[in-house]
Amino acid sequence: MVRGARPHTHGARSPRGTSRGAEQLAEEDERWEISKRLLHDTELALTDRVAGCLVVLYGQPVSRIARLTTDKILTGAGGVQLQLGSRPVEIPEPLGSLLLELTRSRQAFAVLGQNEQGPWLFPGGRAGQAMTASHLTVRLNRLGIRARASRNTALLDLAAQIPASVLSDVLGISITCAVAWSHDAGNTRLGYAADVARRGP
């Protein structure tokens, strides 16, 4: 999650009827239990654990997760970072280690002995191609993760905690979308981002 972010909402109001489809939200307790399971249950496939965390904790759409490349994972003295938007976000443990482990051990899920995986963090069954979003969605559904609802809840939670400009930068969503989520979450710390959104191009 974004440094300091909580894995469940705290008093954020549900943005019913918005154009972003945020009327579909996961229950707080459900999201919290799923995130704990993904982070700590070693019986689950590593691919599913990482992908699920990116949905449940970082509000990433499955279509974007499926296209992530390994060069988006950065390491340094400050730990593990992931580039989802224009500004890398610091990834706390144990998710940071899971990302590194996936980078090392990724395998094409349907082709045994296939060495040509391309740059993809989630390689698919065909050489050099990424896993499809539909296949990844099926995998997450098997774990009880409703991707759209979980993503919406994660965005609402994060928008309640950080300014819209930061939300846009670290998650790779438009500033207009970030401002709208911040408004729905009751975050009044919009500042420059809100002014930009109001002025338009």
CSV table of C-alpha atoms in Angstrom, one decimal:
chain,number,residue,atom,x,y,z
A,1,MET,CA,0.0,0.0,0.0
A,2,VAL,CA,1.0,3.6,-0.2
A,3,ARG,CA,3.3,4.2,2.8
A,4,GLY,CA,1.1,4.7,5.8
A,5,ALA,CA,-2.1,3.5,4.0
A,6,ARG,CA,-4.5,1.3,5.9
A,7,PRO,CA,-5.8,-2.0,4.3
A,8,HIS,CA,-9.4,-1.0,5.0
A,9,THR,CA,-11.6,2.1,5.1
A,10,HIS,CA,-12.2,4.1,8.2
A,11,GLY,CA,-15.3,6.2,8.0
A,12,ALA,CA,-15.1,7.0,4.3
A,13,ARG,CA,-18.5,7.4,2.8
A,14,SER,CA,-19.7,5.3,-0.1
A,15,PRO,CA,-19.7,7.2,-3.4
A,16,ARG,CA,-23.1,5.9,-4.6
A,17,GLY,CA,-24.2,6.6,-8.1
A,18,THR,CA,-20.9,8.1,-9.3
A,19,SER,CA,-19.8,7.7,-12.9
A,20,ARG,CA,-16.8,5.7,-11.8
A,21,GLY,CA,-19.0,2.7,-10.9
A,22,ALA,CA,-17.9,3.0,-7.2
A,23,GLU,CA,-21.3,1.9,-6.1
A,24,GLN,CA,-19.7,-1.5,-6.1
A,25,LEU,CA,-17.7,-1.7,-2.9
A,26,ALA,CA,-16.2,-4.6,-0.9
A,27,GLU,CA,-17.0,-4.9,2.8
A,28,GLU,CA,-14.2,-3.5,5.0
A,29,ASP,CA,-13.8,-6.8,7.0
A,30,GLU,CA,-13.8,-8.9,3.8
A,31,ARG,CA,-11.1,-6.8,2.3
A,32,TRP,CA,-9.0,-6.9,5.4
A,33,GLU,CA,-9.2,-10.7,5.7
A,34,ILE,CA,-8.4,-11.1,2.0
A,35,SER,CA,-5.4,-8.9,2.3
A,36,LYS,CA,-4.0,-10.7,5.3
A,37,ARG,CA,-4.5,-14.1,3.5
A,38,LEU,CA,-2.7,-12.8,0.4
A,39,LEU,CA,0.2,-11.5,2.4
A,40,HIS,CA,0.7,-14.5,4.7
A,41,ASP,CA,-0.8,-17.7,3.2
A,42,THR,CA,2.1,-19.5,1.6
A,43,GLU,CA,-0.2,-22.2,0.2
A,44,LEU,CA,-1.5,-19.7,-2.3
A,45,ALA,CA,0.2,-19.3,-5.7
A,46,LEU,CA,2.7,-16.4,-5.7
A,47,THR,CA,1.1,-15.0,-8.9
A,48,ASP,CA,-2.3,-14.8,-7.2
A,49,ARG,CA,-0.9,-13.3,-4.0
A,50,VAL,CA,0.9,-10.4,-5.7
A,51,ALA,CA,-1.9,-9.7,-8.2
A,52,GLY,CA,-4.5,-9.8,-5.5
A,53,CYS,CA,-2.6,-7.4,-3.3
A,54,LEU,CA,-2.2,-4.9,-6.1
A,55,VAL,CA,-6.0,-4.9,-6.5
A,56,VAL,CA,-7.0,-5.0,-2.8
A,57,LEU,CA,-4.4,-2.7,-1.4
A,58,TYR,CA,-3.5,-0.4,-4.4
A,59,GLY,CA,-6.7,-0.2,-6.4
A,60,GLN,CA,-5.1,-1.4,-9.6
A,61,PRO,CA,-7.3,-2.7,-12.4
A,62,VAL,CA,-6.6,-6.2,-13.5
A,63,SER,CA,-6.0,-5.1,-17.1
A,64,ARG,CA,-3.1,-3.0,-15.9
A,65,ILE,CA,-1.7,-5.6,-13.5
A,66,ALA,CA,-1.6,-8.2,-16.3
A,67,ARG,CA,0.6,-5.9,-18.4
A,68,LEU,CA,3.1,-5.0,-15.7
A,69,THR,CA,6.7,-5.5,-16.6
A,70,THR,CA,9.6,-6.5,-14.3
A,71,ASP,CA,11.4,-3.1,-14.9
A,72,LYS,CA,8.6,-1.5,-12.9
A,73,ILE,CA,10.0,-3.1,-9.7
A,74,LEU,CA,12.8,-1.0,-8.3
A,75,THR,CA,15.2,-1.8,-5.5
A,76,GLY,CA,17.6,0.4,-3.5
A,77,ALA,CA,18.6,1.5,-0.1
A,78,GLY,CA,15.1,2.5,0.7
A,79,GLY,CA,13.7,-0.9,-0.1
A,80,VAL,CA,11.4,-2.1,-2.8
A,81,GLN,CA,9.4,0.3,-5.0
A,82,LEU,CA,6.9,-0.2,-7.7
A,83,GLN,CA,6.2,2.2,-10.5
A,84,LEU,CA,2.5,2.3,-11.1
A,85,GLY,CA,2.3,6.0,-12.1
A,86,SER,CA,4.8,8.8,-12.6
A,87,ARG,CA,6.1,8.5,-9.0
A,88,PRO,CA,7.3,5.1,-7.6
A,89,VAL,CA,5.5,4.0,-4.5
A,90,GLU,CA,7.4,2.4,-1.6
A,91,ILE,CA,6.2,-1.2,-1.0
A,92,PRO,CA,6.3,-2.4,2.6
A,93,GLU,CA,7.0,-5.9,3.7
A,94,PRO,CA,6.0,-8.6,3.2
A,95,LEU,CA,4.7,-7.5,-0.2
A,96,GLY,CA,8.0,-6.1,-1.2
A,97,SER,CA,9.7,-9.5,-0.8
A,98,LEU,CA,6.8,-11.2,-2.7
A,99,LEU,CA,7.3,-8.9,-5.7
A,100,LEU,CA,11.0,-9.7,-5.8
A,101,GLU,CA,10.3,-13.4,-5.4
A,102,LEU,CA,7.8,-13.3,-8.3
A,103,THR,CA,10.4,-11.5,-10.5
A,104,ARG,CA,12.8,-14.3,-9.8
A,105,SER,CA,10.5,-17.3,-10.2
A,106,ARG,CA,7.9,-16.2,-12.7
A,107,GLN,CA,7.0,-18.9,-15.2
A,108,ALA,CA,4.7,-19.1,-18.1
A,109,PHE,CA,1.6,-20.7,-16.5
A,110,ALA,CA,0.7,-23.1,-19.3
A,111,VAL,CA,4.0,-23.9,-21.1
A,112,LEU,CA,6.4,-26.2,-19.2
A,113,GLY,CA,10.0,-25.5,-19.8
A,114,GLN,CA,9.3,-22.2,-21.7
A,115,ASN,CA,12.2,-19.8,-21.3
A,116,GLU,CA,10.9,-17.0,-23.4
A,117,GLN,CA,8.7,-15.0,-21.0
A,118,GLY,CA,9.3,-11.5,-22.3
A,119,PRO,CA,9.4,-8.6,-19.9
A,120,TRP,CA,6.1,-9.5,-18.2
A,121,LEU,CA,5.8,-9.8,-14.4
A,122,PHE,CA,2.8,-12.1,-15.1
A,123,PRO,CA,3.8,-14.1,-18.2
A,124,GLY,CA,1.1,-15.9,-20.2
A,125,GLY,CA,0.8,-19.3,-21.8
A,126,ARG,CA,2.3,-18.2,-25.1
A,127,ALA,CA,5.9,-17.4,-25.4
A,128,GLY,CA,6.7,-13.7,-24.9
A,129,GLN,CA,3.1,-12.7,-24.1
A,130,ALA,CA,1.5,-11.4,-20.9
A,131,MET,CA,-1.2,-13.3,-19.0
A,132,THR,CA,-4.6,-12.1,-20.2
A,133,ALA,CA,-6.7,-9.9,-17.9
A,134,SER,CA,-9.6,-12.4,-18.2
A,135,HIS,CA,-7.4,-15.3,-17.0
A,136,LEU,CA,-6.1,-13.3,-14.1
A,137,THR,CA,-9.6,-12.3,-13.2
A,138,VAL,CA,-10.6,-15.9,-13.1
A,139,ARG,CA,-7.7,-16.7,-10.8
A,140,LEU,CA,-8.6,-13.9,-8.4
A,141,ASN,CA,-12.3,-14.9,-8.5
A,142,ARG,CA,-11.3,-18.4,-7.3
A,143,LEU,CA,-9.9,-16.7,-4.2
A,144,GLY,CA,-13.1,-14.8,-3.5
A,145,ILE,CA,-11.7,-11.5,-4.8
A,146,ARG,CA,-14.2,-9.4,-6.6
A,147,ALA,CA,-11.8,-7.3,-8.5
A,148,ARG,CA,-14.0,-4.3,-9.3
A,149,ALA,CA,-15.4,-4.0,-5.8
A,150,SER,CA,-12.1,-4.5,-4.1
A,151,ARG,CA,-10.4,-1.9,-6.4
A,152,ASN,CA,-13.1,0.7,-5.7
A,153,THR,CA,-12.8,0.2,-1.9
A,154,ALA,CA,-9.0,0.5,-2.1
A,155,LEU,CA,-9.2,3.7,-4.1
A,156,LEU,CA,-11.8,5.1,-1.7
A,157,ASP,CA,-9.5,4.2,1.3
A,158,LEU,CA,-6.4,5.7,-0.2
A,159,ALA,CA,-8.2,8.8,-1.4
A,160,ALA,CA,-9.3,9.4,2.2
A,161,GLN,CA,-5.7,9.5,3.4
A,162,ILE,CA,-3.6,11.3,0.8
A,163,PRO,CA,-4.0,14.4,-1.5
A,164,ALA,CA,-5.4,13.8,-4.9
A,165,SER,CA,-2.2,15.0,-6.6
A,166,VAL,CA,-0.3,12.2,-4.8
A,167,LEU,CA,-3.0,9.7,-5.6
A,168,SER,CA,-2.7,10.5,-9.2
A,169,ASP,CA,1.1,10.3,-9.3
A,170,VAL,CA,1.6,7.1,-7.5
A,171,LEU,CA,-1.4,5.1,-8.8
A,172,GLY,CA,-1.3,6.3,-12.4
A,173,ILE,CA,-4.9,7.6,-12.6
A,174,SER,CA,-5.9,10.9,-14.0
A,175,ILE,CA,-6.0,14.0,-11.8
A,176,THR,CA,-9.7,14.4,-12.5
A,177,CYS,CA,-10.4,10.9,-11.4
A,178,ALA,CA,-8.2,11.3,-8.3
A,179,VAL,CA,-10.0,14.5,-7.3
A,180,ALA,CA,-13.4,12.8,-7.7
A,181,TRP,CA,-12.3,9.9,-5.5
A,182,SER,CA,-10.9,12.3,-2.9
A,183,HIS,CA,-14.3,14.2,-2.9
A,184,ASP,CA,-16.2,10.9,-2.5
A,185,ALA,CA,-13.9,9.9,0.4
A,186,GLY,CA,-14.4,13.2,2.1
A,187,ASN,CA,-10.8,14.3,1.8
A,188,THR,CA,-10.5,18.0,1.8
A,189,ARG,CA,-6.8,18.1,1.2
A,190,LEU,CA,-7.1,18.6,-2.5
A,191,GLY,CA,-5.1,21.8,-2.9
A,192,TYR,CA,-3.4,22.3,-6.2
A,193,ALA,CA,-4.9,19.1,-7.7
A,194,ALA,CA,-8.5,20.4,-7.2
A,195,ASP,CA,-7.5,23.8,-8.7
A,196,VAL,CA,-6.0,22.1,-11.8
A,197,ALA,CA,-9.0,19.9,-12.3
A,198,ARG,CA,-11.4,22.9,-12.1
A,199,ARG,CA,-9.4,25.0,-14.5
A,200,GLY,CA,-9.1,22.2,-17.1
A,201,PRO,CA,-6.6,22.4,-20.0
